[in-house]
Each structure stands twice: as structure tokens, then as C-alpha cells.
Coordinates of C-alpha atoms and ligand atoms in Angstrom, one line a residue:
X1 CA 63.4 61.4 -24.5
X2 CA 65.8 60.2 -21.8
X3 CA 64.6 62.0 -18.6
X4 CA 67.1 63.9 -16.5
X5 CA 65.4 62.3 -13.5
X6 CA 66.5 58.9 -14.7
X7 CA 70.0 60.1 -15.3
X8 CA 70.2 61.7 -11.8
X9 CA 68.7 58.6 -10.2
X10 CA 71.3 56.4 -11.9
X11 CA 74.1 58.7 -10.7
X12 CA 72.9 58.7 -7.1
X13 CA 72.5 54.9 -7.2
X14 CA 76.1 54.7 -8.5
X15 CA 77.2 57.0 -5.7
X16 CA 75.6 54.7 -3.1
X17 CA 77.3 51.7 -4.7
X18 CA 80.6 53.5 -4.7
X19 CA 80.2 54.4 -1.0
X20 CA 79.7 50.7 -0.2
X21 CA 82.6 49.5 -2.4
X22 CA 85.0 51.9 -0.8
X23 CA 84.0 50.8 2.7
X24 CA 82.0 53.9 3.5
X25 CA 79.2 54.3 5.9
X26 CA 76.3 51.8 5.1
X27 CA 73.8 54.3 6.5
X28 CA 75.0 57.0 4.1
X29 CA 74.9 54.6 1.2
X30 CA 71.2 53.8 2.0
X31 CA 70.4 57.5 2.2
X32 CA 71.6 57.9 -1.4
X33 CA 69.8 54.8 -2.5
X34 CA 66.5 56.2 -1.1
X35 CA 67.2 59.5 -2.8
X36 CA 67.8 57.8 -6.1
X37 CA 64.5 56.1 -5.9
X38 CA 62.7 59.2 -5.0
X39 CA 64.3 61.3 -7.8
X40 CA 63.5 58.5 -10.3
X41 CA 59.9 58.6 -9.3
X42 CA 59.5 62.3 -8.9
X43 CA 56.8 63.9 -11.2
X44 CA 58.7 67.2 -12.0
X45 CA 61.8 67.3 -14.1
X46 CA 64.7 67.8 -11.7
X47 CA 66.6 69.8 -14.2
X48 CA 64.0 72.6 -13.8
X49 CA 64.1 72.7 -10.0
X50 CA 66.1 75.0 -7.8
X51 CA 67.7 73.9 -4.5
X52 CA 64.5 74.5 -2.6
X53 CA 62.4 72.7 -5.1
X54 CA 64.8 69.7 -5.0
X55 CA 64.7 69.5 -1.2
X56 CA 60.9 69.1 -1.4
X57 CA 61.5 65.7 -3.0
X58 CA 61.2 63.1 -0.2
X59 CA 64.6 61.8 1.0
X60 CA 66.5 64.6 -0.7
X61 CA 68.4 66.8 1.7
X62 CA 70.6 69.8 1.1
X63 CA 73.8 68.0 0.2
X64 CA 72.0 65.7 -2.2
X65 CA 70.1 68.7 -3.7
X66 CA 73.5 70.4 -4.3
X67 CA 74.9 67.4 -6.0
X68 CA 71.8 67.3 -8.3
X69 CA 72.3 70.9 -9.2
X70 CA 76.0 70.4 -9.8
X71 CA 75.1 67.5 -12.2
X72 CA 72.4 69.5 -14.0
X73 CA 74.8 72.5 -14.4
X74 CA 78.0 70.8 -15.2
X75 CA 77.2 67.3 -16.3
X76 CA 79.2 65.7 -13.5
X77 CA 79.5 65.6 -9.7
X78 CA 83.0 66.0 -8.2
X79 CA 82.3 63.8 -5.2
X80 CA 81.2 61.0 -7.5
X81 CA 84.2 61.5 -9.8
X82 CA 86.5 61.3 -6.8
X83 CA 85.1 58.0 -5.7
X84 CA 85.1 56.7 -9.2
X85 CA 88.8 57.4 -9.5
X86 CA 89.4 55.4 -6.4
X87 CA 87.8 52.3 -7.7
X88 CA 89.8 50.2 -10.2
X89 CA 87.9 49.6 -13.5
X90 CA 88.2 45.9 -12.9
X91 CA 86.1 46.1 -9.8
X92 CA 83.5 48.1 -11.6
X93 CA 83.4 45.4 -14.2
X94 CA 82.8 42.8 -11.5
X95 CA 79.9 44.7 -10.0
X96 CA 78.0 44.1 -13.3
X97 CA 77.4 40.6 -12.0
X98 CA 73.9 40.8 -10.5
X99 CA 74.6 38.5 -7.6
X100 CA 78.0 40.0 -6.5
X101 CA 77.7 42.9 -4.1
X102 CA 80.2 45.7 -4.2
X103 CA 82.0 44.6 -1.0
X104 CA 82.7 41.1 -2.3
X105 CA 83.8 42.6 -5.6
X106 CA 86.3 44.7 -3.8
X107 CA 87.4 41.7 -1.7
X108 CA 88.2 39.4 -4.6
X109 CA 90.0 42.3 -6.4
X110 CA 92.2 43.2 -3.4
X111 CA 92.9 39.7 -2.1
X112 CA 93.2 37.8 -5.4
X113 CA 93.8 40.5 -8.0
X114 CA 90.8 39.4 -9.9
X115 CA 89.6 42.2 -12.3
X116 CA 87.4 40.5 -14.9
X117 CA 84.3 38.3 -15.0
X118 CA 86.2 35.6 -16.8
X119 CA 89.0 35.5 -14.1
X120 CA 86.4 35.3 -11.4
X121 CA 84.7 32.4 -13.0
X122 CA 88.1 30.6 -13.4
X123 CA 88.9 31.3 -9.7
X124 CA 85.7 29.8 -8.6
X125 CA 86.2 26.7 -10.6
X126 CA 89.7 26.4 -9.2
X127 CA 88.2 26.8 -5.7
X128 CA 90.4 29.8 -5.0
X129 CA 87.6 31.8 -3.4
X130 CA 86.9 29.3 -0.6
X131 CA 89.7 30.7 1.6
X132 CA 88.4 34.3 1.6
X133 CA 86.5 35.5 4.6
X134 CA 82.8 35.5 4.0
X135 CA 82.9 33.2 0.9
X136 CA 81.6 29.7 1.0
X137 CA 80.3 27.1 -1.5
X138 CA 76.8 28.8 -1.4
X139 CA 78.3 32.2 -2.2
X140 CA 80.3 30.6 -5.1
X141 CA 77.2 29.0 -6.5
X142 CA 75.3 32.4 -6.3
X143 CA 78.1 34.2 -8.1
X144 CA 78.4 31.6 -10.8
X145 CA 74.6 31.9 -11.3
X146 CA 75.0 35.7 -11.6
X147 CA 77.8 35.3 -14.2
X148 CA 75.6 33.0 -16.2
X149 CA 72.8 35.6 -16.2
X150 CA 75.2 38.3 -17.2
X151 CA 76.5 36.2 -20.0
X152 CA 73.1 35.2 -21.2
X153 CA 72.1 38.8 -21.5
X154 CA 74.9 39.1 -24.1
X155 CA 75.4 42.7 -23.5
X156 CA 71.8 43.6 -24.5
X157 CA 70.1 46.5 -22.9
X158 CA 66.7 47.2 -21.6
X159 CA 64.0 48.4 -24.0
X160 CA 63.4 51.7 -22.2
X161 CA 67.1 52.6 -22.1
X162 CA 67.5 52.0 -25.9
X163 CA 64.2 53.8 -26.6
X164 CA 65.2 56.9 -24.7
X165 CA 68.6 57.1 -26.4
X166 CA 67.1 56.4 -29.9
X167 CA 64.5 59.1 -29.5
X168 CA 67.2 61.6 -28.5
X169 CA 69.3 60.6 -31.6
X170 CA 66.3 60.8 -34.0
X171 CA 65.4 64.2 -32.6
X172 CA 69.0 65.5 -33.0
X173 CA 69.5 64.2 -36.5
X174 CA 66.1 65.3 -37.7
X175 CA 67.2 68.9 -37.0
X176 CA 70.3 68.6 -39.2
X177 CA 69.7 70.5 -42.5
X178 CA 69.4 68.0 -45.4
X179 CA 67.8 65.3 -43.3
X180 CA 64.6 64.4 -45.1
X181 CA 63.5 61.5 -43.0
X182 CA 64.8 59.9 -39.9
X183 CA 63.7 57.0 -37.7
X184 CA 64.9 54.0 -35.8
X185 CA 64.7 50.5 -37.3
X186 CA 66.1 47.1 -36.2
X187 CA 64.9 45.2 -33.0
X188 CA 63.9 48.5 -31.4
X189 CA 61.3 49.2 -34.1
X190 CA 60.1 45.6 -33.6
X191 CA 59.8 46.3 -29.9
X192 CA 62.0 43.4 -28.7
X193 CA 62.4 43.2 -24.9
X194 CA 66.1 43.8 -25.1
X195 CA 68.2 45.6 -27.7
X196 CA 71.6 44.5 -29.1
X197 CA 72.3 47.7 -30.9
X198 CA 70.3 50.7 -32.2
X199 CA 69.9 51.1 -35.9
X200 CA 69.0 54.6 -37.2
X201 CA 68.0 55.3 -40.7
X202 CA 68.2 58.7 -42.4
X203 CA 67.1 59.7 -45.9
X204 CA 69.2 62.4 -47.3
X205 CA 71.1 63.5 -50.4
X206 CA 74.0 64.9 -48.4
X207 CA 75.2 62.2 -45.9
X208 CA 78.4 64.1 -44.8
X209 CA 76.8 66.7 -42.4
X210 CA 74.5 63.9 -41.0
X211 CA 77.4 61.6 -40.3
X212 CA 79.3 64.5 -38.6
X213 CA 76.4 65.5 -36.4
X214 CA 76.0 61.9 -35.4
X215 CA 79.6 61.4 -34.3
X216 CA 79.5 64.7 -32.4
X217 CA 76.5 63.7 -30.3
X218 CA 77.4 64.2 -26.6
X219 CA 76.9 60.6 -25.5
X220 CA 79.1 59.2 -28.2
X221 CA 82.3 57.8 -26.6
X222 CA 84.0 56.2 -29.6
X223 CA 83.6 56.2 -33.4
X224 CA 84.0 52.6 -34.5
X225 CA 83.8 53.4 -38.2
X226 CA 82.5 56.1 -40.5
X227 CA 81.8 56.4 -44.2
X228 CA 79.2 58.0 -46.4
X229 CA 76.7 55.2 -46.1
X230 CA 77.2 53.9 -42.6
X231 CA 78.7 55.1 -39.3
X232 CA 78.9 53.1 -36.1
X233 CA 79.6 54.5 -32.7
X234 CA 79.8 53.4 -29.1
X235 CA 77.9 55.3 -26.4
X236 CA 78.3 55.8 -22.7
X237 CA 75.2 53.8 -22.1
X238 CA 77.1 50.6 -23.2
X239 CA 75.1 50.6 -26.4
X240 CA 76.4 50.7 -30.0
X241 CA 74.5 52.7 -32.6
X242 CA 74.6 52.1 -36.4
X243 CA 73.5 55.0 -38.6
X244 CA 72.7 54.4 -42.3
X245 CA 72.0 57.2 -44.7
X246 CA 70.1 56.3 -47.9
X247 CA 68.7 58.2 -50.8
X248 CA 65.1 59.2 -50.2
X249 CA 63.8 57.1 -53.1
X250 CA 65.1 53.9 -51.5
X251 CA 63.6 54.8 -48.1
X252 CA 60.9 52.1 -48.0
X253 CA 63.2 49.3 -49.1
X254 CA 65.9 50.3 -46.7
X255 CA 63.5 50.6 -43.8
X256 CA 62.1 47.2 -44.6
X257 CA 65.6 45.7 -44.8
X258 CA 67.0 47.2 -41.6
X259 CA 63.9 46.6 -39.6
X260 CA 64.4 42.9 -40.0
X261 CA 64.3 40.5 -38.4
X262 CA 66.8 38.5 -40.3
X263 CA 64.5 35.5 -40.4
X264 CA 61.6 37.6 -41.7
X265 CA 63.8 39.1 -44.4
X266 CA 64.8 35.7 -45.5
X267 CA 61.1 34.9 -46.1
X268 CA 60.4 38.2 -48.0
X269 CA 63.5 37.7 -50.2
X270 CA 62.3 34.1 -51.0
X271 CA 59.0 35.5 -52.1
X272 CA 60.9 38.0 -54.3
X273 CA 63.0 35.3 -55.9
X274 CA 59.9 33.2 -56.8
X275 CA 58.6 36.2 -58.7
X276 CA 61.9 36.7 -60.5
X277 CA 62.6 39.8 -58.4
X278 CA 65.5 40.8 -56.2
X279 CA 64.9 42.5 -52.9
X280 CA 67.7 44.5 -51.2
X281 CA 68.1 47.6 -49.1
X282 CA 68.1 49.7 -52.3
X283 CA 64.8 48.4 -53.6
X284 CA 62.9 45.6 -55.4
X285 CA 64.4 45.0 -58.8
X286 CA 63.5 42.9 -61.8
X287 CA 66.2 40.3 -62.1
X288 CA 66.2 40.1 -65.9
X289 CA 66.1 43.8 -66.8
X290 CA 67.7 45.1 -63.6
X291 CA 64.9 47.7 -63.5
X292 CA 63.9 49.1 -60.1
X293 CA 60.3 48.3 -59.5
X294 CA 59.5 49.9 -56.1
X295 CA 61.4 51.2 -53.1
X296 CA 59.9 54.4 -51.8
X297 CA 57.6 53.0 -49.1
X298 CA 57.4 49.8 -47.2
X299 CA 53.7 49.4 -48.3
X300 CA 54.8 49.3 -51.9
X301 CA 57.5 46.7 -51.2
X302 CA 55.1 44.4 -49.4
X303 CA 52.3 44.9 -51.9
X304 CA 54.6 44.0 -54.8
X305 CA 55.4 40.8 -52.9
X306 CA 51.7 40.0 -52.7
X307 CA 51.5 40.9 -49.0
X308 CA 49.8 43.5 -46.9
X309 CA 52.0 45.8 -44.9
X310 CA 53.2 43.8 -41.9
X311 CA 53.5 45.6 -38.5
X312 CA 57.2 45.4 -37.3
X313 CA 56.1 43.7 -34.1
X314 CA 55.1 40.7 -36.1
X315 CA 58.2 40.4 -38.3
X316 CA 59.8 37.4 -36.6
X317 CA 58.7 34.6 -39.0
X318 CA 56.2 33.3 -36.5
X319 CA 53.4 32.9 -39.1
X320 CA 53.0 36.5 -40.2
X321 CA 53.8 35.8 -43.9
X322 CA 51.2 33.0 -44.0
X323 CA 48.6 35.1 -42.1
X324 CA 49.3 38.0 -44.5
X325 CA 48.7 35.8 -47.5
X326 CA 45.4 34.7 -46.0
X327 CA 44.4 38.3 -45.2
X328 CA 44.4 37.2 -41.5
X329 CA 46.9 39.5 -39.9
X330 CA 45.7 40.5 -36.4
X331 CA 44.5 44.1 -35.8
X332 CA 47.1 44.7 -33.1
X333 CA 46.3 46.5 -29.8
X334 CA 47.6 50.0 -29.5
X335 CA 48.4 52.3 -26.5
X336 CA 45.4 54.4 -27.6
X337 CA 43.1 51.4 -27.1
X338 CA 43.8 51.4 -23.4
X339 CA 41.0 52.6 -21.1
X340 CA 42.8 52.0 -17.8
X341 CA 45.5 50.5 -15.7
X342 CA 44.6 47.6 -13.4
X343 CA 47.8 47.1 -11.3
X344 CA 49.3 50.2 -9.5
X345 CA 50.6 51.1 -6.1
X346 CA 50.6 54.1 -3.8
X347 CA 52.7 55.2 -0.8
X348 CA 50.4 53.2 1.4
X349 CA 52.8 50.4 0.6
X350 CA 56.0 50.6 -1.4
X351 CA 54.8 53.2 -3.9
X352 CA 56.3 56.7 -3.9
X353 CA 53.2 58.9 -4.5
X354 CA 50.0 59.3 -2.6
X355 CA 46.7 58.0 -4.1
X356 CA 45.6 61.5 -5.1
X357 CA 48.7 62.1 -7.3
X358 CA 48.5 58.7 -8.9
X359 CA 44.8 59.2 -9.7
X360 CA 45.4 62.7 -11.1
X361 CA 48.2 61.4 -13.4
X362 CA 46.0 58.5 -14.5
X363 CA 43.2 61.0 -15.4
X364 CA 45.8 63.1 -17.3
X365 CA 46.5 60.0 -19.4
X366 CA 42.9 60.0 -20.5
X367 CA 41.9 56.8 -18.8
X368 CA 38.3 55.9 -18.1
X369 CA 39.1 53.7 -15.1
X370 CA 42.1 53.1 -12.8
X371 CA 42.7 50.4 -10.1
X372 CA 44.7 50.9 -7.0
X373 CA 46.2 47.6 -6.0
X374 CA 48.5 48.0 -3.0
X375 CA 50.3 45.0 -1.5
X376 CA 48.5 42.6 0.9
X377 CA 49.8 41.7 4.4
X378 CA 51.7 38.5 3.6
X379 CA 54.4 40.6 2.1
X380 CA 55.4 41.4 5.7
X381 CA 57.6 44.4 5.0
X382 CA 54.6 46.3 3.6
X383 CA 52.9 46.3 7.0
X384 CA 49.4 46.1 5.5
X385 CA 46.5 45.7 7.9
X386 CA 42.7 45.3 7.3
X387 CA 42.2 48.7 8.8
X388 CA 44.6 50.5 6.5
X389 CA 43.2 48.7 3.5
X390 CA 39.6 49.7 4.5
X391 CA 40.6 53.3 5.2
X392 CA 42.2 53.4 1.7
X393 CA 38.9 52.0 0.3
X394 CA 36.9 54.7 1.9
X395 CA 39.2 57.3 0.4
X396 CA 39.0 55.7 -3.1
X397 CA 35.2 55.8 -2.9
X398 CA 35.3 59.5 -2.0
X399 CA 37.6 60.3 -4.9
X400 CA 35.7 58.1 -7.4
X401 CA 34.6 60.2 -10.4
X402 CA 36.2 63.4 -9.1
X403 CA 39.1 63.5 -11.6
X404 CA 38.1 65.0 -15.0
X405 CA 39.4 62.8 -17.8
X406 CA 39.2 62.6 -21.6
X407 CA 38.2 59.0 -21.2
X408 CA 34.9 59.3 -19.4
X409 CA 32.3 62.0 -19.1
X410 CA 31.6 61.4 -15.4
X411 CA 35.3 61.6 -14.4
X412 CA 37.8 58.8 -13.7
X413 CA 36.3 55.6 -12.2
X414 CA 38.5 54.4 -9.4
X415 CA 38.6 50.7 -8.6
X416 CA 39.8 49.5 -5.3
X417 CA 41.9 46.4 -5.5
X418 CA 44.9 44.7 -4.0
X419 CA 48.0 42.7 -5.1
X420 CA 47.7 39.4 -3.3
X421 CA 50.6 37.1 -2.6
X422 CA 50.2 33.6 -3.9
X423 CA 51.5 31.6 -1.0
X424 CA 53.7 28.4 -1.3
X425 CA 50.5 26.3 -1.3
X426 CA 48.5 28.6 -3.7
X427 CA 46.5 30.3 -1.0
X428 CA 46.3 34.1 -0.8
X429 CA 46.4 36.6 2.0
X430 CA 42.8 37.2 3.1
X431 CA 39.7 35.0 3.6
X432 CA 36.9 35.1 1.1
X433 CA 34.7 37.5 3.1
X434 CA 37.4 40.1 3.0
X435 CA 38.4 39.5 -0.6
X436 CA 34.7 40.0 -1.6
X437 CA 35.0 43.7 -0.7
X438 CA 37.5 44.4 -3.5
X439 CA 36.6 45.5 -7.0
X440 CA 39.4 43.3 -8.3
X441 CA 42.4 41.3 -7.1
X442 CA 45.7 40.8 -8.8
X443 CA 47.6 37.8 -7.4
X444 CA 51.4 37.4 -7.8
X445 CA 54.2 35.1 -6.7
X446 CA 56.6 37.0 -4.6
X447 CA 58.4 34.2 -2.7
X448 CA 59.4 30.5 -2.9
X449 CA 60.5 30.8 -6.5
X450 CA 62.4 27.5 -6.4
X451 CA 59.7 25.1 -5.5
X452 CA 59.6 22.1 -7.9
X453 CA 57.8 22.4 -11.2
X454 CA 54.7 20.5 -10.0
X455 CA 54.3 22.5 -6.8
X456 CA 54.7 25.8 -8.7
X457 CA 52.2 24.7 -11.3
X458 CA 49.7 23.6 -8.7
X459 CA 50.2 26.8 -6.8
X460 CA 49.4 29.0 -9.8
X461 CA 46.4 26.8 -10.9
X462 CA 45.0 27.1 -7.4
X463 CA 45.3 30.9 -7.5
X464 CA 43.3 30.9 -10.8
X465 CA 40.7 28.7 -9.2
X466 CA 40.2 31.3 -6.4
X467 CA 36.9 33.1 -7.3
X468 CA 38.3 36.4 -6.2
X469 CA 41.6 36.3 -8.2
X470 CA 41.1 38.2 -11.4
X471 CA 44.6 38.7 -12.8
X472 CA 47.8 36.7 -12.3
X473 CA 50.4 39.5 -11.9
X474 CA 53.9 39.1 -13.6
X475 CA 53.1 35.4 -14.1
X476 CA 56.7 34.0 -14.4
X477 CA 58.3 36.6 -12.0
X478 CA 61.4 36.8 -14.3
X479 CA 63.6 39.9 -14.1
X480 CA 65.2 40.5 -17.4
X481 CA 69.0 39.8 -17.2
X482 CA 68.7 39.1 -13.5
X483 CA 66.3 36.3 -12.6
X484 CA 64.9 33.6 -14.8
X485 CA 61.2 32.9 -14.7
X486 CA 59.8 30.2 -12.4
X487 CA 59.7 26.7 -13.7
X488 CA 56.0 26.0 -14.0
X489 CA 54.0 24.1 -16.6
X490 CA 52.8 27.2 -18.3
X491 CA 50.4 25.4 -20.6
X492 CA 48.6 24.0 -17.6
X493 CA 48.5 27.5 -16.0
X494 CA 47.2 29.0 -19.3
X495 CA 44.5 26.4 -19.5
X496 CA 43.4 27.1 -15.9
X497 CA 43.2 30.8 -16.7
X498 CA 41.0 30.2 -19.7
X499 CA 38.8 27.8 -17.8
X500 CA 38.3 30.1 -14.8
X501 CA 38.1 33.5 -16.4
X502 CA 41.4 34.7 -14.9
X503 CA 43.4 37.2 -16.9
X504 CA 47.2 37.0 -17.4
X505 CA 49.1 40.1 -16.9
X506 CA 51.5 41.6 -19.4
X507 CA 53.5 43.6 -16.8
X508 CA 54.8 46.7 -18.6
X509 CA 57.8 47.4 -16.4
X510 CA 60.8 47.2 -18.7
X511 CA 62.6 45.1 -16.1
X512 CA 59.9 42.5 -16.3
X513 CA 57.8 42.4 -19.5
X514 CA 56.1 39.4 -18.1
X515 CA 54.5 37.5 -19.7
X516 CA 57.0 37.7 -22.5
X517 CA 56.0 37.7 -26.2
X518 CA 56.4 34.0 -26.9
X519 CA 54.4 33.0 -23.8
X520 CA 51.7 35.5 -24.8
X521 CA 51.4 33.8 -28.2
X522 CA 51.1 30.4 -26.4
X523 CA 48.6 31.6 -23.9
X524 CA 46.5 33.2 -26.6
X525 CA 46.0 29.8 -28.2
X526 CA 44.4 28.7 -25.0
X527 CA 41.8 31.5 -25.3
X528 CA 43.1 33.5 -22.3
X529 CA 42.4 37.2 -21.7
X530 CA 45.2 39.6 -20.8
X531 CA 45.6 42.8 -18.8
X532 CA 48.5 45.1 -19.8
X533 CA 49.4 46.8 -16.6
X534 CA 52.1 49.3 -15.5
X535 CA 52.5 48.0 -11.9
X536 CA 53.4 51.7 -11.3
X537 CA 55.1 52.6 -8.0
X538 CA 55.4 56.2 -9.0
X539 CA 53.8 58.7 -11.5
X540 CA 56.5 58.3 -14.2
X541 CA 56.0 54.5 -14.3
X542 CA 52.5 55.0 -15.7
X543 CA 54.2 55.8 -19.0
X544 CA 55.8 52.3 -19.1
X545 CA 52.6 51.1 -20.7
X546 CA 54.2 51.7 -24.1
X547 CA 56.6 48.8 -23.4
X548 CA 53.8 46.5 -22.2
X549 CA 51.8 47.3 -25.4
X550 CA 54.9 46.7 -27.5
X551 CA 55.2 43.3 -25.9
X552 CA 51.5 42.5 -26.3
X553 CA 51.7 43.4 -30.0
X554 CA 54.7 41.0 -30.4
X555 CA 52.3 38.4 -28.8
X556 CA 49.8 39.1 -31.6
X557 CA 47.2 40.6 -29.2
X558 CA 44.2 42.6 -30.4
X559 CA 42.2 45.0 -28.3
X560 CA 39.6 42.3 -27.9
X561 CA 42.2 40.1 -26.1
X562 CA 43.0 42.8 -23.5
X563 CA 40.5 43.5 -20.8
X564 CA 41.7 47.0 -19.9
X565 CA 40.7 48.2 -23.4
X566 CA 37.1 47.2 -22.7
X567 CA 34.4 49.6 -21.7
X568 CA 33.9 49.7 -17.9
X569 CA 30.7 47.7 -17.9
X570 CA 32.2 44.8 -19.8
X571 CA 35.3 44.9 -17.6
X572 CA 33.2 44.7 -14.4
X573 CA 31.3 41.7 -15.7
X574 CA 34.6 39.9 -16.4
X575 CA 35.8 40.8 -12.9
X576 CA 32.7 39.0 -11.3
X577 CA 34.1 35.7 -12.6
X578 CA 31.7 32.9 -11.5
X579 CA 31.2 33.5 -7.8
X580 CA 29.6 30.8 -5.6
Ligands
DGT601 P1 69.7 43.4 -32.2 O1 70.5 44.5 -32.7 O2 70.5 42.2 -31.9 O3 68.8 43.7 -31.1 O4 68.8 42.9 -33.4 P2 68.5 43.5 -34.8 O5 67.3 42.8 -35.4 O6 68.4 45.0 -34.7 O7 69.8 43.1 -35.7 P3 70.9 44.0 -36.3 O8 71.2 45.2 -35.6 O9 72.1 43.0 -36.5 O10 70.4 44.3 -37.8 C1 69.4 45.2 -38.0 C2 68.5 44.6 -39.2 O11 69.3 44.7 -40.4 C3 68.2 43.2 -39.0 O12 67.0 43.0 -38.2 C4 67.9 42.8 -40.4 C5 69.0 43.6 -41.2 N1 70.2 42.8 -41.4 C6 71.4 43.0 -40.9 N2 72.2 42.1 -41.3 C7 71.6 41.3 -42.2 C8 71.9 40.2 -43.0 O13 73.0 39.7 -43.0 N3 70.9 39.6 -43.7 C9 69.7 40.1 -43.7 N4 68.7 39.6 -44.5 N5 69.3 41.2 -43.0 C10 70.2 41.7 -42.2
CA602 CA1 70.0 46.4 -33.9
CA603 CA1 72.9 47.0 -36.0
ZN604 ZN1 52.7 45.3 -8.0

């Protein structure tokens, strides 16, 4: 379900942007930005809170609380609408460029009349931006880079945004009389990191009421086409949705067909042809007689092709057909296999919730163990000191085992860790004596992303060789659609991880999903272990694990490959590495 907290957070963030664009008070814009973050990370659903409850959220004062209520009650906020109306649509299109701030967007619009991304790219190439105040060659380069990122994202959206919307749609359509089955297919069912469009499949004998209910959903902004087999719509979230309604007896064939991927389907169709069969979205048919052989379930379709059922995460023609034929498909890791989370933050650094709330929420997820890994001092803005870290450790020890959890009879085990910064030379924040006091250390690159390939590789390898570094956090540091990963020799890094007993993180934040699926597949061949972590900065982020698990599955990982599915004792042995 899309959470109302996320919607409200997005609205407050937009309001902050609108204030900046219209030349409003920078302080005021920051107030809304902070409120947006706090609302997004708040544990309780804001649509259930009254004014008083809302004002208990940090950074939410009376006027913001009123706007939230207004949004919950009416679906819009007049102050936001007013500012929206003052901003030309062209400027809003420009602010989609990740490296172009709202002020600069307004400037190029007002001074040069530029109102689209293409016009802006042309203007830069014609050097027309140079004369504007505050624009130089460096700015131009940044903007061009941002345009490239925007174009390479190809209008695809984040996995969590698509998942929230798809689950809403499936719930709504499942409630329509005559809907016998409903699910999402396509890249979303395969768990890809970004989604081009959502594909929904319904089994029903009466398509008309389903199609009507679909086009009347509140977030549909335009009906692109509608018929009794297929309807396509645009939504306000910038995402198109295709709905297909099929007869119940072709459900399996249709689900297999529309789950894809296209390259996987080419392989399954080839296998059909070799057996004088024809595979389509309606079923598997005998070519000569035209008789339908199977189509009710995916399992039947695969079985008739001589294959076991193949999990959607693997359907990318990356060897799954061959593995299926050999009976060697991996037993993929699931969210239920997880026994803990090994990379999380609290409000001691840039998290939003105190340690106690995070631990309680972790216990509610049924974990057996949970690591707190706040930022280390070299990330200067976090103002970490030895004293603060040690005080947190004392508190962690006090709370250890005090939260009842499904996952462990003696209560949730709390591990005290930290997220170290891998410096430009591969060194980390603290000397060995201090590091020795932690139960585990995550180490991540947070700066100097543009060092050369050799320097970056050496840096990461050196971090692996540190006997106290257990997990390399978000190893490539990419941000989906915003920042490419660092240019390191990943095979050298993976080999170092395998050699030193350092795990690679699969960071579950839907902005990151780092390592990505293809890199996981490569790392796995080196014999590396992995940790699927939420990197939660607030309670709701703990639930991002599902996206990390989806990515791990696309990388063919089993529970055996993932250290935070292991029993605590085995995990602790792994964390000891080989200390001098
Ligand atoms: P996306 O939407 O770009 O994230 O990726 P998909 O995989 O969801 O692709 P989409 O929406 O174009 O089509 C959904 C599935 O339908 C696709 O994975 C396989 C199937 N499909 C669509 N068009 C074709 C086609 O021309 N040939 C075959 N074999 N399958 C197709
Ligand atoms: Ca799709
Ligand atoms: Ca589609
Ligand atoms: Zn972190």
C-alpha cells in the first residue's frame, strides 16, 4: 500500500521546492524540508492523527500540521496549489534534472525562455548560458551530466513507488465482482530495480466492469486506450499501467507471458517449437491439431516444456533455462529467511528515531538480532565522538535481550556497530584499539567518488584487508537515476572480499539497491558472502528489506550466501574474521 506518510512527505518536499523556486525565504523552505523528512519517517500513519498528534512529530509545527490535515481531508493543500499555479509547467519540467536546482531552473526560464530539457541541452551546447549570472562552464557541465542521468533513467520509476501503486490497484480490482484472480506481472513481478510500466493481470469472464473500475481509479489521469482485453492508463505518479483481462482457464499461460522478460519468453517459445508446440498468452497448443494442451497454471506450462517452475526473479535469460534443465535452480533467499538487519541508524547521527524505537520495531519484525551502526567521526556533519559512541554502546548493552521477539527465545540480541568511512587512501575513522570494541563494522565510501579507477580499487581492497571491517556498505555508492556507481575494478574488490572474509552489502534502500543484481551475480562467482541490509534511518525504512531481498534473488542468492539469515553463533564467528 502507498503510505499516506510518503504522500504527505512528497507534498511537503514539493512545497519546499516551490518556495525556493518562487524566491521565497530559504529558512522557510528548510523548515518544510525537515518536516517532510520527519513525516516520511514517522511510525504512525499521519492520516489517523489529529492536529495535536501531528504536532508531536519532530519539526512539525501548527501551520504544517494544519496543511497535513487539509491534505488528508480534501486531497489537496491550497497554499501548495497557489504556488504551483505560479510556476510555469516548463520550469517544473526542468527541475526534474537532478543537478539543476530550482533557482537556476527559474533563471533559465525567465532569462532565456527555456521550458524543456531538450531546449536547455541545446542552449548549453550553443554556450548561451554562459552570460547568465551564476552560470559558468562548471555549472554547464553539471547540468549536462544531470540531463544525461535523467535521459538514461528513460522515465523509469523506483521499485517502491511502482510496488505501492501496483498493490493499491490489485487490492481495488480484486474487490470488483467477477474478478476471479488479480496480480501484477511484468518487470515488477520480476523485481527489477526500476519499472517502465506496471502490468496488471486479471482473470474474469466479465471484463467490462473490471475495465471500468480500472479507468475510474483516483490516481488515473488519462485513459490511453481501452477495450475488452486490454486497457492502458497514465497515472499522476508518472507511471503508465496496462491491464489485461483473460479467461480464467488461460491464467497460467497469460501470467507466464506477461511476466516476461522478453528474452526469457523467447527461450521458452523456442523450447515449445522444438516440441512441435506453440506457446502464447492463451496457452500451450499442439501445432498440428491446434489442441490446447495446458494453460491454467504457470507450473503446468513449464512442466510441459520440460522445465521446473522458474522464479520470476530469474527470468532474464541469464542461465535459468540451462539450470532448470539440469535441476540446478538455486533455492532463492526469501524475506522470511532473514534473522536480522546489520546496517541501521538512530538519532545519535542522522537517523530520525531513538535507539529504543528502532530496536522495538526490529523486534516486531521478528528478528533474532539487530545491529546499530551509526556514522563514524570522519563524516564531520554527524559530530560523532568517542564518548558519544561509548555511551551508546553502554545503552545497547543494557537493552540487549530486553525486547521480546518471535525470532529468539531470550529476546532480541543487539549488536553494537558503526558505519565507518573509507577514506581516500582506504583507511577508516578509528585506530584498531577502538575498532576492536565493536561487534561489527560496516565500511562505506561517502566522499572522493571521482578518484581514478586504480585509486578507488586500492581503496576498497584496503578496506577489505582491515581486520575490523566486516561489511562493505553500498559498495558502488550509486544512486539510481541520480549518480552512477564509482569506477572501480569490481572483480578485484570481489576477490578481496572473498579472500578476507568481508561481506558485500546489498543495500535495500530503493534509491540504492547496491550492489545491483548483475554485480551480485558476478561477486557470487568469487565466493563472496553478502549482507542484505536496510540502512534504515527511520522505523518505516526497516520494511525496505523486501526490495533488497528482491535484488538478492535477481542475483541468484540463496540463504546460505546471506550472512544475516544465519544463526547468531555462526554470524558472530564470521564477524571475527581472522584477527591478528
Ligand atoms: P518494463 O515495463 O520496461 O519495466 O519491463 P517489462 O518486462 O514489464 O516489459 P513490458 O511492460 O513491455 O511487457 C511486459 C511483459 O509482456 C514482458 O516482460 C514480456 C511480455 N511481452 C510484451 N511484449 C512482448 C513481445 O513483443 N514479445 C514477447 N515475447 N513478450 C512480450
Ligand atoms: Ca512493464
Ligand atoms: Ca507494459
Ligand atoms: Zn548507513
